[in-house]
Amino acid sequence: MLLQIKVYIITILYFFGSLFMVLFPPRNFEQSSGASIRIMRRFGDEINYKEYIDNEALLTIIQRITRNDSEVARLVYLKPITAENRSIVSLELHSDLQSKKPGILVIGALNGMVWGASNAVIELAEKLLYDSNYQTPFFNDYDWYLIPMGNPDGIHFTQKLRSRPSFGADEWSRNITVRNQTRPTVWHKNVDKNNGPGTCFGTNINRNFAYHWQDDVSKTPDQCSQYYPGVKPFSSVEAQAIRNYIHRLGDVIHLAIHLHASFVPKKEFILYPWRYSLRHPSNYRTLQDIGEYAARQSRLPDGRLYEVHQSSSDERVAGSLSDYITGVAGIDLVFLVKPYHQMYPNYTDHTILEVYVKKAMSAILSLVRGWRSSTKQNTLSFFGKDVEF
Ligand SMILES: *[C@@H]1O[C@H](CO)[C@@H](O)[C@H](O)[C@H]1NC(C)=O
Ligand SMILES: *[C@@H]1O[C@H](CO)[C@@H](O)[C@H](O)[C@H]1NC(C)=O
Ligand SMILES: *[C@@H]1O[C@H](CO)[C@@H](O)[C@H](O)[C@H]1NC(C)=O
Ligand SMILES: *[C@@H]1O[C@H](CO)[C@@H](O)[C@H](O)[C@H]1NC(C)=O
Ligand SMILES: *[C@@H]1O[C@H](CO)[C@@H](O)[C@H](O)[C@H]1NC(C)=O
C-alpha cells in the first residue's frame, strides 16, 4: 500500500515535471535547433594578447576571427573614416542567424588614454566564441555588437609619443616648439585638425554627441582644453560614425556599455545616465540595482567593490555617448564602466594590461548577469530563493 502511494506520487511529480518543461521550455533548449555546432575549448585564466592592440593589429585579429567563423562573426566598417583615414570597426557575434536575440553593444577606447580597452573587448569576443565557459548563457542568448576602438587616431597618437618626456597638456597644445620633442601629460581627445581656428587640435569625442551638448558648462572650454566638445555636436567623425551605427542597429540593442577608465587609483566605477544632469533617469532604481549586482559579482582583486551611482553625482559631463544612447537612441540600460587604467602605462609590462583587461571583462559580464537577474529571465523562484538555470 505504502509502496503504491509512493509510486503514484512519483508518477504525478514526473507528470508535472514534463508538463512544466513543455509549457516553459528553457530558452537554450528552444534555440539550440538554430545554433550551429561550435568547437569549444576551455581556456585557462591567461589573456591571449599580451601587447596593447593597435588599430592595425585589431583589424588583423578581427579579420582572422571572421574568416574562421564566418557564420557567427561579422566585421562591419563604420562610416565615415577618421581624420587620419582609419576605420572604426565593429565585430558582430550572432550565435545563430535564424532568431534575433537581445542585443548587447560594447564600445571601448573612445578616449585616447584607454589603451587597454580594445584588448578587453577582443579578449571578451574570443571568450564568447571559443570558451565553453562563456557559451551559455553569454554567447547563445544574445547578439553582441562590439566596437573595440572608438578613437583609433587618438590611441595611435598617444602610443606613438609614449617614450617622449612629458609636458603639461595645456602648454603642449599651445606651444608648437615643444610639440616635436615631448608628449602631452594627458590626451583625452581625437586628433582632428579641422576643429576650428587656432593651433590647438583635437575634439573630446565623449562630449561631442548631440544630447544636451555643452549643457554642463557656463563657459565653453577652449580649443586647447582636453574637454573641448567640438565646434558643434557631431563635428567629430568618430561621434558621427558611432551615431550612424547605433541608429542603423535601431531597437535590437537592449543593453549598452561604454568601456572607459578611471585614471585615479582605487577609484573605480560603474555608472549610468544621466551624466549631464543631476536629474534621475526614470529607471534609476533598475540601473542602480543592476550596477550593484554587477559590482558584487566583479569584486576587484584587492577586495574592493566598484562604486555604483549615477554618473553626474561625481562630475557633470554633457554631450557624452552614454547620455546620447539613452536620451536619443532610447536604450534604457546603459552603463559606463571605469576600471583603473594608468596614463601611458609601461608598454611592455603585461601585468598592468592584464589587470585592466580582467577587471573590464568581469564588469561587463557581471552587468549582463545583473540584467538577467533583474528580468528574472532564466530564473525560478524555489522556496523563495532565486535559482538561475
Ligand atoms: C583560424 O584558422 C587558422 C587556419 O585554419 C588556424 O591556424 C587558427 O588557429 C584559427 N584561429 C582561431 C582563433 O581559431
Ligand atoms: C587620407 O586620405 C585622403 C584621400 O585619399 C588623403 O588626401 C589624405 O592625405 C589622407 N590622410 C592621411 C593622414 O593619410
Ligand atoms: C615654448 O616652450 C619653450 C620651452 O619651454 C619656451 O622656451 C618657449 O618660450 C615657449 N614658447 C611660447 C610661445 O610660449
Ligand atoms: C619639428 O620637426 C620637424 C622635422 O623633424 C621640422 O621640420 C619642424 O621644423 C620642427 N618643428 C618645430 C616647431 O620645431
Ligand atoms: C617596464 O616593464 C618591463 C617589463 O616588466 C621592465 O623590464 C621595465 O623595466 C619597465 N620599465 C619601466 C620604465 O618601468
XYZ file of C-alpha atoms and ligand atoms in Angstrom:
459
model
C 0.000 0.000 0.000
C 2.699 2.446 1.078
C 4.743 1.490 -1.995
C 1.755 2.138 -4.238
C 1.248 5.598 -2.815
C 4.930 6.356 -3.364
C 4.698 5.238 -6.978
C 1.616 7.397 -7.532
C 3.279 10.411 -6.016
C 6.403 9.951 -8.103
C 4.339 9.494 -11.267
C 2.402 12.657 -10.538
C 5.641 14.552 -9.887
C 7.100 13.341 -13.185
C 3.901 14.286 -14.976
C 4.015 17.840 -13.672
C 7.727 17.990 -14.372
C 7.232 17.095 -18.025
C 4.245 19.388 -18.313
C 6.371 22.204 -16.954
C 9.164 21.513 -19.456
C 6.650 21.629 -22.313
C 4.931 24.783 -21.107
C 8.079 26.662 -20.095
C 10.989 25.320 -22.102
C 14.405 26.665 -21.111
C 15.472 29.249 -23.629
C 18.627 27.442 -24.691
C 16.642 24.302 -25.404
C 14.343 26.227 -27.715
C 17.192 27.895 -29.556
C 19.577 25.024 -29.908
C 17.805 23.971 -33.104
C 19.131 27.010 -34.929
C 22.531 27.298 -33.300
C 25.437 25.941 -35.233
C 27.571 23.310 -33.568
C 30.747 25.032 -32.476
C 34.064 23.695 -31.411
C 34.590 24.957 -27.910
C 37.531 24.725 -25.641
C 38.075 25.752 -22.110
C 40.764 28.320 -21.639
C 42.813 28.982 -18.591
C 42.802 32.265 -16.826
C 45.504 33.694 -19.116
C 44.860 36.550 -21.516
C 45.646 35.805 -25.179
C 47.033 39.187 -26.205
C 49.904 40.378 -24.079
C 50.655 43.530 -26.079
C 48.481 46.611 -26.469
C 46.415 46.090 -29.607
C 46.760 48.981 -32.054
C 44.378 49.667 -34.919
C 46.277 47.546 -37.453
C 46.539 44.585 -35.114
C 42.867 44.983 -34.301
C 41.897 44.678 -37.968
C 44.124 41.636 -38.434
C 42.624 39.912 -35.409
C 39.024 40.662 -36.383
C 39.639 39.586 -39.975
C 41.056 36.298 -38.748
C 38.100 35.753 -36.444
C 35.549 36.499 -39.154
C 37.348 34.318 -41.710
C 37.467 31.363 -39.342
C 33.934 31.813 -38.086
C 32.036 33.482 -40.880
C 28.672 32.005 -39.790
C 28.756 33.653 -36.396
C 31.158 36.612 -36.644
C 30.925 39.612 -38.903
C 33.190 42.628 -39.429
C 31.494 45.959 -40.087
C 33.357 49.112 -41.105
C 31.722 52.205 -39.649
C 31.473 55.323 -41.767
C 32.818 57.952 -42.099
C 36.505 57.177 -41.650
C 38.660 59.217 -39.273
C 40.809 62.286 -39.995
C 43.825 60.013 -40.408
C 41.912 57.612 -42.648
C 41.344 54.847 -40.142
C 38.123 52.879 -39.945
C 36.299 52.353 -36.705
C 35.185 48.737 -36.836
C 32.551 46.635 -35.185
C 32.700 42.902 -34.571
C 29.214 41.395 -34.540
C 28.622 37.983 -32.996
C 25.403 36.069 -33.660
C 25.191 32.552 -32.288
C 22.567 31.715 -34.872
C 21.081 33.549 -37.789
C 17.519 32.245 -37.561
C 16.467 34.136 -34.493
C 17.003 37.677 -33.293
C 18.200 37.861 -29.735
C 18.529 40.766 -27.326
C 21.494 42.835 -28.469
C 24.385 43.995 -26.324
C 26.506 46.884 -27.545
C 30.000 47.448 -26.113
C 32.077 50.468 -27.107
C 35.669 50.843 -25.926
C 38.602 53.248 -26.263
C 36.739 56.433 -27.103
C 39.367 58.210 -25.047
C 42.956 58.449 -26.289
C 44.392 57.234 -22.978
C 42.481 53.966 -22.568
C 44.916 51.722 -24.422
C 43.714 48.513 -22.796
C 40.027 48.800 -23.729
C 40.458 47.270 -27.192
C 42.319 44.359 -25.650
C 39.493 43.846 -23.189
C 36.815 43.833 -25.898
C 38.788 41.444 -28.110
C 39.511 39.088 -25.235
C 35.805 39.160 -24.430
C 34.923 38.342 -28.058
C 37.272 35.360 -28.097
C 35.929 34.079 -24.803
C 32.391 34.279 -26.158
C 33.398 32.486 -29.341
C 35.840 29.867 -28.188
C 35.488 29.258 -24.471
C 32.821 26.785 -23.378
C 32.515 28.541 -20.016
C 31.029 31.538 -21.792
C 28.875 29.782 -24.377
C 25.858 29.570 -22.123
C 24.450 31.979 -21.274
C 26.560 34.767 -22.734
C 27.161 33.700 -26.310
C 23.989 31.742 -27.015
C 21.439 34.096 -25.516
C 22.489 37.421 -27.016
C 23.672 39.116 -30.164
C 26.860 41.039 -29.487
C 27.916 44.271 -31.188
C 31.472 45.107 -30.197
C 33.348 48.280 -31.095
C 36.789 47.714 -29.535
C 38.316 51.067 -30.521
C 36.142 54.148 -30.909
C 39.070 56.561 -31.238
C 41.771 54.883 -33.354
C 43.552 58.158 -34.207
C 43.796 59.225 -30.575
C 45.085 55.834 -29.457
C 47.649 55.808 -32.268
C 48.729 59.324 -31.357
C 49.355 58.656 -27.655
C 51.037 55.312 -28.264
C 53.375 56.838 -30.855
C 54.539 59.581 -28.470
C 54.736 57.352 -25.394
C 58.532 57.335 -24.947
C 58.968 61.114 -25.098
C 59.308 63.253 -21.985
C 56.044 64.517 -20.611
C 54.929 68.157 -20.894
C 51.850 69.847 -19.392
C 48.942 69.196 -21.756
C 47.610 72.758 -21.949
C 51.022 74.249 -22.654
C 51.845 71.411 -25.054
C 48.715 72.225 -27.036
C 49.615 75.904 -27.349
C 53.370 75.820 -27.808
C 54.309 74.423 -31.200
C 58.039 74.308 -30.492
C 57.719 71.856 -27.612
C 55.450 69.512 -29.572
C 58.269 67.956 -31.545
C 60.213 66.619 -28.597
C 57.638 65.983 -25.882
C 54.299 64.359 -25.277
C 51.299 65.914 -23.544
C 50.715 64.629 -19.999
C 47.198 63.554 -20.996
C 45.270 63.278 -24.254
C 41.568 62.541 -23.958
C 40.718 63.718 -27.487
C 40.974 62.655 -31.111
C 43.498 64.439 -33.382
C 41.094 66.253 -35.686
C 42.782 69.382 -37.145
C 39.648 70.901 -38.676
C 38.071 71.730 -35.367
C 38.097 75.497 -35.565
C 40.714 78.219 -35.941
C 43.941 78.218 -33.930
C 46.893 75.930 -33.407
C 45.253 73.555 -30.966
C 43.734 70.394 -32.323
C 41.585 67.517 -31.204
C 37.978 67.147 -30.048
C 36.798 65.275 -26.977
C 34.545 62.706 -28.654
C 32.737 61.875 -25.436
C 31.460 65.470 -25.264
C 30.603 65.773 -28.928
C 27.273 63.877 -29.012
C 24.078 65.792 -29.666
C 22.251 65.332 -26.399
C 22.325 68.367 -24.133
C 25.589 69.283 -25.806
C 27.506 71.752 -23.608
C 24.698 71.814 -21.086
C 27.094 71.361 -18.178
C 29.313 74.373 -18.631
C 28.648 78.054 -18.380
C 31.758 78.815 -20.391
C 32.767 76.720 -23.392
C 36.143 75.019 -22.838
C 38.579 76.455 -25.359
C 40.009 74.531 -28.236
C 43.220 73.736 -26.353
C 41.386 72.083 -23.474
C 41.187 68.307 -23.152
C 37.421 68.776 -22.688
C 36.862 70.703 -25.898
C 33.458 69.477 -27.116
C 33.891 70.461 -30.782
C 32.585 73.392 -32.807
C 29.154 71.808 -32.873
C 27.515 68.497 -31.916
C 28.795 65.689 -34.131
C 31.622 67.769 -35.532
C 33.922 64.758 -34.950
C 33.768 61.910 -37.450
C 34.111 59.355 -34.652
C 30.892 60.533 -32.985
C 29.193 60.578 -36.408
C 30.316 57.043 -37.223
C 29.104 55.693 -33.877
C 25.803 57.563 -34.161
C 25.201 56.173 -37.664
C 25.904 52.657 -36.470
C 23.681 52.912 -33.384
C 20.788 54.238 -35.432
C 21.233 51.540 -38.039
C 21.008 48.884 -35.333
C 17.855 50.543 -34.011
C 15.915 48.686 -31.376
C 17.925 45.450 -31.414
C 20.136 46.868 -28.648
C 18.838 46.223 -25.149
C 21.976 46.843 -23.129
C 24.805 49.235 -23.976
C 28.132 49.508 -22.196
C 30.757 52.182 -22.698
C 34.059 50.750 -21.515
C 36.050 53.705 -20.253
C 38.649 54.030 -17.492
C 39.320 55.817 -14.274
C 42.759 57.389 -14.057
C 42.748 57.607 -10.270
C 43.939 54.537 -8.339
C 41.302 52.903 -6.115
C 38.536 54.959 -7.692
C 36.701 52.566 -9.952
C 33.148 52.989 -11.100
C 30.082 51.503 -12.677
C 27.974 54.494 -13.682
C 24.755 55.160 -15.544
C 22.882 58.147 -17.048
C 22.328 60.935 -16.705
C 25.757 62.409 -16.929
C 24.784 65.962 -17.925
C 22.266 66.475 -15.152
C 21.590 65.519 -11.542
C 18.027 64.611 -12.528
C 17.390 60.859 -12.156
C 16.512 58.754 -15.193
C 13.067 57.143 -14.951
C 14.540 53.653 -14.499
C 17.026 54.863 -11.917
C 16.217 52.066 -9.433
C 16.762 49.298 -12.003
C 20.071 50.762 -13.147
C 21.318 51.101 -9.579
C 20.250 47.522 -8.735
C 21.876 46.002 -11.818
C 25.017 48.043 -11.159
C 25.222 46.909 -7.540
C 24.639 43.305 -8.519
C 27.439 43.602 -11.091
C 29.755 45.213 -8.552
C 29.237 42.321 -6.133
C 29.881 39.791 -8.905
C 33.017 41.507 -10.170
C 34.771 42.242 -6.918
C 38.109 43.930 -7.589
C 41.339 41.969 -6.991
C 42.083 43.760 -3.700
C 38.590 43.054 -2.366
C 37.052 46.445 -3.017
C 33.815 46.882 -4.953
C 33.176 49.166 -7.905
C 31.392 52.296 -6.751
C 27.951 52.367 -8.351
C 25.940 55.543 -8.853
C 24.521 57.950 -11.374
C 27.420 59.373 -13.377
C 26.634 63.038 -12.734
C 26.988 62.644 -8.983
C 30.772 62.961 -9.144
C 31.120 65.098 -12.251
C 28.715 66.561 -14.749
C 29.652 65.933 -18.364
C 27.409 66.960 -21.242
C 27.237 65.549 -24.745
C 28.502 62.119 -23.692
C 27.964 58.857 -25.503
C 26.042 57.186 -22.683
C 23.523 60.038 -22.415
C 23.046 60.029 -26.174
C 22.373 56.299 -26.241
C 19.683 56.674 -23.599
C 18.305 60.084 -24.449
C 18.182 59.880 -28.240
C 18.574 56.226 -29.223
C 16.121 55.296 -26.450
C 18.060 52.386 -24.956
C 17.126 52.106 -21.283
C 20.014 50.071 -19.967
C 23.244 51.968 -20.429
C 26.349 51.719 -18.263
C 29.704 53.406 -18.134
C 32.397 51.089 -16.796
C 35.583 52.651 -15.389
C 38.241 50.283 -14.105
C 41.528 51.924 -13.140
C 43.954 52.458 -16.038
C 47.306 54.206 -15.805
C 48.113 57.023 -18.188
C 50.936 55.976 -20.502
C 51.436 52.657 -18.703
C 54.682 50.754 -19.153
C 54.140 49.467 -22.664
C 55.936 46.193 -22.150
C 54.652 45.315 -18.700
C 51.974 42.693 -19.385
C 50.678 42.503 -15.871
C 49.398 46.103 -15.969
C 47.448 45.348 -19.124
C 46.192 42.046 -17.804
C 44.809 43.598 -14.631
C 42.752 46.136 -16.594
C 41.539 43.582 -19.131
C 40.328 41.162 -16.480
C 38.593 43.848 -14.455
C 36.868 45.168 -17.574
C 35.693 41.780 -18.824
C 34.448 40.787 -15.434
C 32.484 44.027 -15.036
C 30.880 43.718 -18.482
C 29.807 40.112 -17.984
C 28.554 40.873 -14.490
C 26.360 43.633 -15.876
C 24.856 41.085 -18.253
C 24.281 38.749 -15.303
C 22.756 41.590 -13.330
C 20.424 42.340 -16.193
C 19.381 38.677 -16.431
C 18.728 38.559 -12.765
C 16.725 41.800 -12.832
C 14.395 40.469 -15.517
C 14.192 37.090 -13.744
C 14.919 35.678 -17.160
C 16.046 32.061 -16.760
C 15.428 32.085 -13.034
C 12.970 30.128 -10.982
C 11.791 31.056 -7.577
C 12.376 27.992 -5.445
C 11.053 28.282 -1.888
C 11.671 32.000 -2.039
C 15.235 31.618 -3.367
C 16.059 32.532 -6.959
C 17.805 29.783 -8.852
C 19.307 30.508 -12.244
C 19.270 27.788 -14.876
C 41.897 30.210 -37.657
O 42.236 29.366 -38.723
C 43.615 29.152 -38.874
C 43.847 28.350 -40.143
O 42.787 27.496 -40.404
C 44.154 28.441 -37.630
O 45.545 28.249 -37.767
C 43.875 29.327 -36.444
O 44.288 28.676 -35.251
C 42.420 29.647 -36.350
N 42.262 30.622 -35.301
C 41.351 30.529 -34.378
C 41.337 31.613 -33.366
O 40.563 29.613 -34.312
C 43.597 60.433 -46.164
O 43.122 60.163 -47.473
C 42.981 61.333 -48.253
C 42.333 60.949 -49.560
O 42.822 59.726 -50.023
C 44.355 61.989 -48.461
O 44.215 63.161 -49.208
C 44.945 62.321 -47.088
O 46.246 62.812 -47.220
C 44.971 61.086 -46.186
N 45.358 61.493 -44.856
C 46.252 60.821 -44.129
C 46.574 61.384 -42.794
O 46.778 59.788 -44.509
C 57.517 77.160 -25.735
O 58.256 76.376 -24.817
C 59.637 76.598 -24.833
C 60.301 75.583 -23.934
O 59.680 75.514 -22.680
C 59.887 78.038 -24.392
O 61.283 78.306 -24.434
C 59.149 78.978 -25.344
O 59.279 80.314 -24.918
C 57.684 78.624 -25.424
N 57.057 79.416 -26.475
C 55.966 80.113 -26.270
C 55.423 80.828 -27.445
O 55.401 80.121 -25.181
C 59.609 69.628 -35.949
O 60.394 68.621 -36.583
C 60.310 68.670 -37.990
C 61.146 67.539 -38.552
O 61.680 66.746 -37.558
C 60.831 70.006 -38.510
O 60.715 70.046 -39.898
C 59.989 71.115 -37.901
O 60.512 72.359 -38.282
C 60.008 71.005 -36.391
N 59.068 71.994 -35.884
C 59.344 72.753 -34.849
C 58.290 73.761 -34.485
O 60.361 72.668 -34.220
C 58.580 48.148 -17.951
O 58.307 46.782 -17.756
C 59.356 45.943 -18.131
C 58.872 44.516 -18.052
O 58.174 44.278 -16.872
C 60.555 46.219 -17.237
O 61.636 45.387 -17.622
C 60.955 47.682 -17.396
O 61.995 47.992 -16.519
C 59.773 48.583 -17.127
N 60.136 49.954 -17.462
C 59.920 50.964 -16.649
C 60.310 52.289 -17.159
O 59.403 50.832 -15.556
